[in-house]
Short mmCIF file of C-alpha atoms in Angstrom, two decimals:
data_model
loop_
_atom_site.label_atom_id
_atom_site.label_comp_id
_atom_site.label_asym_id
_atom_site.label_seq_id
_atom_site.Cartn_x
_atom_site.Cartn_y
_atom_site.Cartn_z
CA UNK M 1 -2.47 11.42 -26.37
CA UNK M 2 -0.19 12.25 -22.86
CA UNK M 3 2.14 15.03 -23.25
CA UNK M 4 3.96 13.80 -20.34
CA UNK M 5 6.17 11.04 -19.89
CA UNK M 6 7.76 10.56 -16.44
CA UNK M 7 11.43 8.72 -15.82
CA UNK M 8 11.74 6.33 -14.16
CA UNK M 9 8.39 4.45 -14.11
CA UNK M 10 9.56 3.13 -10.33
CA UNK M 11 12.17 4.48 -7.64
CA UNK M 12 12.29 3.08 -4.54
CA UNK M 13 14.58 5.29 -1.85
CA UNK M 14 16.19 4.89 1.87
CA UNK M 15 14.50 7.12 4.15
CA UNK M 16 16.31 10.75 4.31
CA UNK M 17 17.72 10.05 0.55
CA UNK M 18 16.36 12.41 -2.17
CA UNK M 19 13.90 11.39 -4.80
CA UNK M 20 14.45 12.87 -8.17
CA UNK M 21 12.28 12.03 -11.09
CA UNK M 22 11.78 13.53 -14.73
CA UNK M 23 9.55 14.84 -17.21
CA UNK M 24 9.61 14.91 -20.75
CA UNK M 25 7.16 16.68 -22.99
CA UNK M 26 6.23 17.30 -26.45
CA UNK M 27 4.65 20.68 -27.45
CA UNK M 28 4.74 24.56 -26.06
CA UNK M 29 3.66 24.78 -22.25
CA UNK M 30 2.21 27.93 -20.65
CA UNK M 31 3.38 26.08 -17.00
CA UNK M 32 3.65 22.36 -15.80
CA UNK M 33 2.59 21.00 -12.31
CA UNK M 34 3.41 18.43 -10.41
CA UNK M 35 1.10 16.18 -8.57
CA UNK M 36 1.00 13.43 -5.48
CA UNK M 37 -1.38 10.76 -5.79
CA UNK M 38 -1.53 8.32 -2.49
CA UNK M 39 -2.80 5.12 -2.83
CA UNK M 40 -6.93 4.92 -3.79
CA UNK M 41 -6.54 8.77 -3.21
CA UNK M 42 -7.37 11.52 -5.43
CA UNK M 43 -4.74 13.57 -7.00
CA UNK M 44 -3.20 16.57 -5.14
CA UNK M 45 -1.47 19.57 -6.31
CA UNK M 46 2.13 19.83 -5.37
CA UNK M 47 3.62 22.90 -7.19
CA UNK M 48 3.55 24.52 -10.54
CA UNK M 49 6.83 26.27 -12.88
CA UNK M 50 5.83 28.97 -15.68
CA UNK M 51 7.47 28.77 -18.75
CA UNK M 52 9.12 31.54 -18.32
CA UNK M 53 10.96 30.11 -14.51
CA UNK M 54 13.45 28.11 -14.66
CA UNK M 55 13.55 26.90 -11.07
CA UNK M 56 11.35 26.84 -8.44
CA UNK M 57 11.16 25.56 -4.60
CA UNK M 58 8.53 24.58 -2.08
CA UNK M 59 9.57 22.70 1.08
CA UNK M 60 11.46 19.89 0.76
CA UNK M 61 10.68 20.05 -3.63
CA UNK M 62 12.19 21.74 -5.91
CA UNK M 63 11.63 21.88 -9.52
CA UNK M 64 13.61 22.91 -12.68
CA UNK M 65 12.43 23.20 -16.15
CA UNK M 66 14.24 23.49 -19.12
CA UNK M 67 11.95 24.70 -21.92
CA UNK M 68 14.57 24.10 -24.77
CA UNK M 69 14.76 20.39 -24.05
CA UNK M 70 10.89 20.45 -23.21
CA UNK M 71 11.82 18.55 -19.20
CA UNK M 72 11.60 19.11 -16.04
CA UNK M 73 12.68 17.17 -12.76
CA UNK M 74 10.99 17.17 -9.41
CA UNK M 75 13.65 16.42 -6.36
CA UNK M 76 12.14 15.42 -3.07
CA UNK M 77 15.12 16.14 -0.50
CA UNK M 78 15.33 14.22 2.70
CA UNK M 79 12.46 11.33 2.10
CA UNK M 80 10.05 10.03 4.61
CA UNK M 81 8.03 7.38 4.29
CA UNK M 82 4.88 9.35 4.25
CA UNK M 83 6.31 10.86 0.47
CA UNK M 84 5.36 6.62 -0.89
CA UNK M 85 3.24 7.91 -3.45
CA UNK M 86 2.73 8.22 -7.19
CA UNK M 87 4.01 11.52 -8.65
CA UNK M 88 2.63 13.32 -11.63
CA UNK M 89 3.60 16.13 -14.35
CA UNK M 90 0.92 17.90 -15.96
CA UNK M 91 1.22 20.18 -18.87
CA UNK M 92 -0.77 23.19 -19.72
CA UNK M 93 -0.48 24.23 -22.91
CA UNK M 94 -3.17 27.43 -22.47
CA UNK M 95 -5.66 25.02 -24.56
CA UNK M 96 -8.10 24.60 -21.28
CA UNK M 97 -6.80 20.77 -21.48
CA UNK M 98 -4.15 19.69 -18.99
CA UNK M 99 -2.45 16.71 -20.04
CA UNK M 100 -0.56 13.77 -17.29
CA UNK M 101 2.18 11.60 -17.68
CA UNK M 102 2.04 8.05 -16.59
CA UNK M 103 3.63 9.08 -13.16
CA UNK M 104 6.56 7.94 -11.69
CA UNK M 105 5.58 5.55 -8.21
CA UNK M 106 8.44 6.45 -5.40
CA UNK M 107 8.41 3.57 -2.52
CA UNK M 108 10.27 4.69 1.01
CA UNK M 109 12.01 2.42 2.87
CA UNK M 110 12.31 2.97 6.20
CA UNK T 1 -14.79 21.62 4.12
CA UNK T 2 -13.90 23.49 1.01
CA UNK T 3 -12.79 21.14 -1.95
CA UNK T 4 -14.74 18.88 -4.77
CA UNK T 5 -17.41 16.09 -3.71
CA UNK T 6 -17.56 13.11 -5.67
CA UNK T 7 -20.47 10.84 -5.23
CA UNK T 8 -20.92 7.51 -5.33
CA UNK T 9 -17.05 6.25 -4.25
CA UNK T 10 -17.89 2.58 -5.73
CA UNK T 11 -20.69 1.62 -8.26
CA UNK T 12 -21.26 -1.88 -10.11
CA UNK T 13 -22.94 -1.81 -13.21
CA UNK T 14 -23.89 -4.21 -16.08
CA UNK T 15 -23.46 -4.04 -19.44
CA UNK T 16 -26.09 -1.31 -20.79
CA UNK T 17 -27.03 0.53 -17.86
CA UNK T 18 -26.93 3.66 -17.58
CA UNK T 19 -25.99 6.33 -14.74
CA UNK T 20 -24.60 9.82 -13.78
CA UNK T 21 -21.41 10.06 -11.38
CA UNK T 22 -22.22 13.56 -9.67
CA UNK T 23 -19.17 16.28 -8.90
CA UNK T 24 -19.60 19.39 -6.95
CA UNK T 25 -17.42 22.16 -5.86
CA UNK T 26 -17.94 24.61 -2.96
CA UNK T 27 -15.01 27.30 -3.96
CA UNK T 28 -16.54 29.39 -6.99
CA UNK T 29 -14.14 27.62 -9.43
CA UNK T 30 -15.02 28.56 -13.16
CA UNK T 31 -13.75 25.79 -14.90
CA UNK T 32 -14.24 22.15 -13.90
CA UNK T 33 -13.38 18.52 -15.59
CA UNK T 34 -13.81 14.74 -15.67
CA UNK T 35 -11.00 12.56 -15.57
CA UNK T 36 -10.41 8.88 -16.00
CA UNK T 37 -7.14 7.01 -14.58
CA UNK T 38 -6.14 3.22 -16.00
CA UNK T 39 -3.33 1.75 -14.81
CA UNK T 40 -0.41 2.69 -16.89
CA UNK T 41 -1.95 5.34 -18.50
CA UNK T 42 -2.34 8.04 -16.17
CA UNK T 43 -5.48 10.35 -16.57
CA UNK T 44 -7.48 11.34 -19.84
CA UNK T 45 -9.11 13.75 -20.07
CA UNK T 46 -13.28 13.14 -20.84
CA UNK T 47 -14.87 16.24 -20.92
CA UNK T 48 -14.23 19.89 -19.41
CA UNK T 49 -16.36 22.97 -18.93
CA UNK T 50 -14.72 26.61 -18.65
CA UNK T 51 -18.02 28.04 -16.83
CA UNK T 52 -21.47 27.10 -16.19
CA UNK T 53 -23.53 26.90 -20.01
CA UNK T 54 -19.78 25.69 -21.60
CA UNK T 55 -18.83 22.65 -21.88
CA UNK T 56 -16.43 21.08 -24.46
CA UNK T 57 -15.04 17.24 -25.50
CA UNK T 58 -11.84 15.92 -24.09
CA UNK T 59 -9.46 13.05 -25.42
CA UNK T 60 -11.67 10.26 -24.84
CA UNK T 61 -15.57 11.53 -24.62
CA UNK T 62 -17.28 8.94 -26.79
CA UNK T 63 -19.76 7.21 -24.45
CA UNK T 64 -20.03 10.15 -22.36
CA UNK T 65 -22.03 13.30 -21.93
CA UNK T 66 -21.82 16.19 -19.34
CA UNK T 67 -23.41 19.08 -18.74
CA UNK T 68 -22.78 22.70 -16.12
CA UNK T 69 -26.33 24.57 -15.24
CA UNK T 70 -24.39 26.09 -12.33
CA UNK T 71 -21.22 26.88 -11.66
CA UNK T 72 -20.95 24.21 -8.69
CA UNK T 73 -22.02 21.21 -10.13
CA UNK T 74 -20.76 19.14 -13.06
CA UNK T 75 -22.43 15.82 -13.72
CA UNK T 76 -21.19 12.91 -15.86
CA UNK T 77 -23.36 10.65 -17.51
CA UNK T 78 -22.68 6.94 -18.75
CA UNK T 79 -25.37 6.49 -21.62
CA UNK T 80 -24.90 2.59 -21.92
CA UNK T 81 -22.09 1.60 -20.16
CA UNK T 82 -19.11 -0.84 -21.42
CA UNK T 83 -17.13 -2.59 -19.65
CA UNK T 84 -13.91 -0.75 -21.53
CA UNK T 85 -15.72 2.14 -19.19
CA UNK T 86 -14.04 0.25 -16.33
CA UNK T 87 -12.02 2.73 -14.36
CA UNK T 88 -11.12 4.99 -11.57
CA UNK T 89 -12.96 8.55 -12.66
CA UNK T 90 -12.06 11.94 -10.83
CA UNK T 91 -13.55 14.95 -11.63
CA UNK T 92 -10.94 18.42 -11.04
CA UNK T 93 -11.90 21.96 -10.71
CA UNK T 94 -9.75 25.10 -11.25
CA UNK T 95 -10.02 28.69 -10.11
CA UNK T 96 -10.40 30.19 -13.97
CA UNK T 97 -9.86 29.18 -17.25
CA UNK T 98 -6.84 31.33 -17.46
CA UNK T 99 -4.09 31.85 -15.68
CA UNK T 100 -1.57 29.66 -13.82
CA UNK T 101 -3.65 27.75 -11.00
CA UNK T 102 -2.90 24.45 -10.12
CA UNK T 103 -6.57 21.89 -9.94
CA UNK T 104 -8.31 20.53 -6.92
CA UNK T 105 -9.51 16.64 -7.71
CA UNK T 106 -12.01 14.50 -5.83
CA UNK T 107 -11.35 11.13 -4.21
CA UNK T 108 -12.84 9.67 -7.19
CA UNK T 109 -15.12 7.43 -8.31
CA UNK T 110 -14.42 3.59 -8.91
CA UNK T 111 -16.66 2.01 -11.57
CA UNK T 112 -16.83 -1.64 -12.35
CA UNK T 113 -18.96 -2.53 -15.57
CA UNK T 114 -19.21 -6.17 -15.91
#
């Protein structure tokens, strides 16, 4: 069963407006990533929060997690068209089995 | 180029037949795993391995079998394939078992059982 569940399932965004989407999750994490997914691409790694962070940036993302409500959001500031991709959370709950969300698919419009 | 090699990129197979999709990884990662993405669902895990001689079931390994005699390679065979085994399979390797380290995937593999 998917630990993850993204919000929204679709966002579609101007060019140079932020992107945020959100993560829900159901049992103890020891960290949760975030991953890109282009179209017929594989999956990449975008940036991974411990359990014990509460925010953390990379670029243009930043990411927030909020262990008591078992979420986190990824914000993409400044869009370009080359972020039109599918976006992923992953959980890692130490059990050697990290589990994905649906993903949230972000369209930018030029 | 370092990363994770997924062979073939498209296969067709009927109902019955059998074959292995082959993943290898040139960066000394000690644990490595099959995926399988449907739309809507996002990826399940099949099967995972924590280090070459270990490998261990997933959340959807029936019709599925894998094996790790090195620490590079990670096979994954389709006994008699179905065509609910239609998918998009990537296979995903990680620097160790422990510890927070994000995964490297493949391109993937597109399989059509008809």
């Amino acid at each position: 069963s998917q630990q993850g569940e993204e919000d929204p399932q679709a966002l579609s965004i101007q060019e140079g407006e932020n992107a945020t989407m959100n993560c829900s999750y159901k049992t103890s994490i020891n960290n949760l990533q975030w991953y890109r997914q282009n179209s017929g691409r594989g999956l990449v790694h975008l940036i991974l929060i411990r359990s014990n962070e509460r925010e953390k940036h990379s670029g243009r993302l930043r990411v927030t997690l909020d262990t008591s409500k078992k979420s986190s959001s990824l914000l993409i500031t400044a869009s370009r068209a080359a972020d039109t991709a599918s976006y992923f959370c992953a959980t890692d709950a130490r059990d050697y089995k990290l589990s994905f969300g649906a993903g949230t698919t972000v369209t930018v419009r030029a | 180029n370092a990363g994770v090699t997924q062979t073939p990129k498209f296969q067709v197979l009927k109902t019955g037949q059998s074959m292995t999709l082959q993943c290898a990884q040139d960066m000394n990662h000690e644990y490595m795993s099959w995926y399988r993405q449907d739309p809507g669902m996002g990826l399940r895990l099949i099967h995972y391995s924590v280090g070459a001689g270990i490998t261990d079931q997933g959340e959807v390994p029936n019709g599925y079998n894998v094996s790790r005699s090195t620490t590079e390679d990670f096979p994954l065979r389709l006994l008699s394939a179905a065509p609910s085994q239609t998918s998009v399979y990537f296979c995903a390797s990680s620097y160790s078992r422990f510890g927070d380290y994000g995964y490297t995937f493949g391109s993937g593999t597109r399989l059509t059982v008809v």
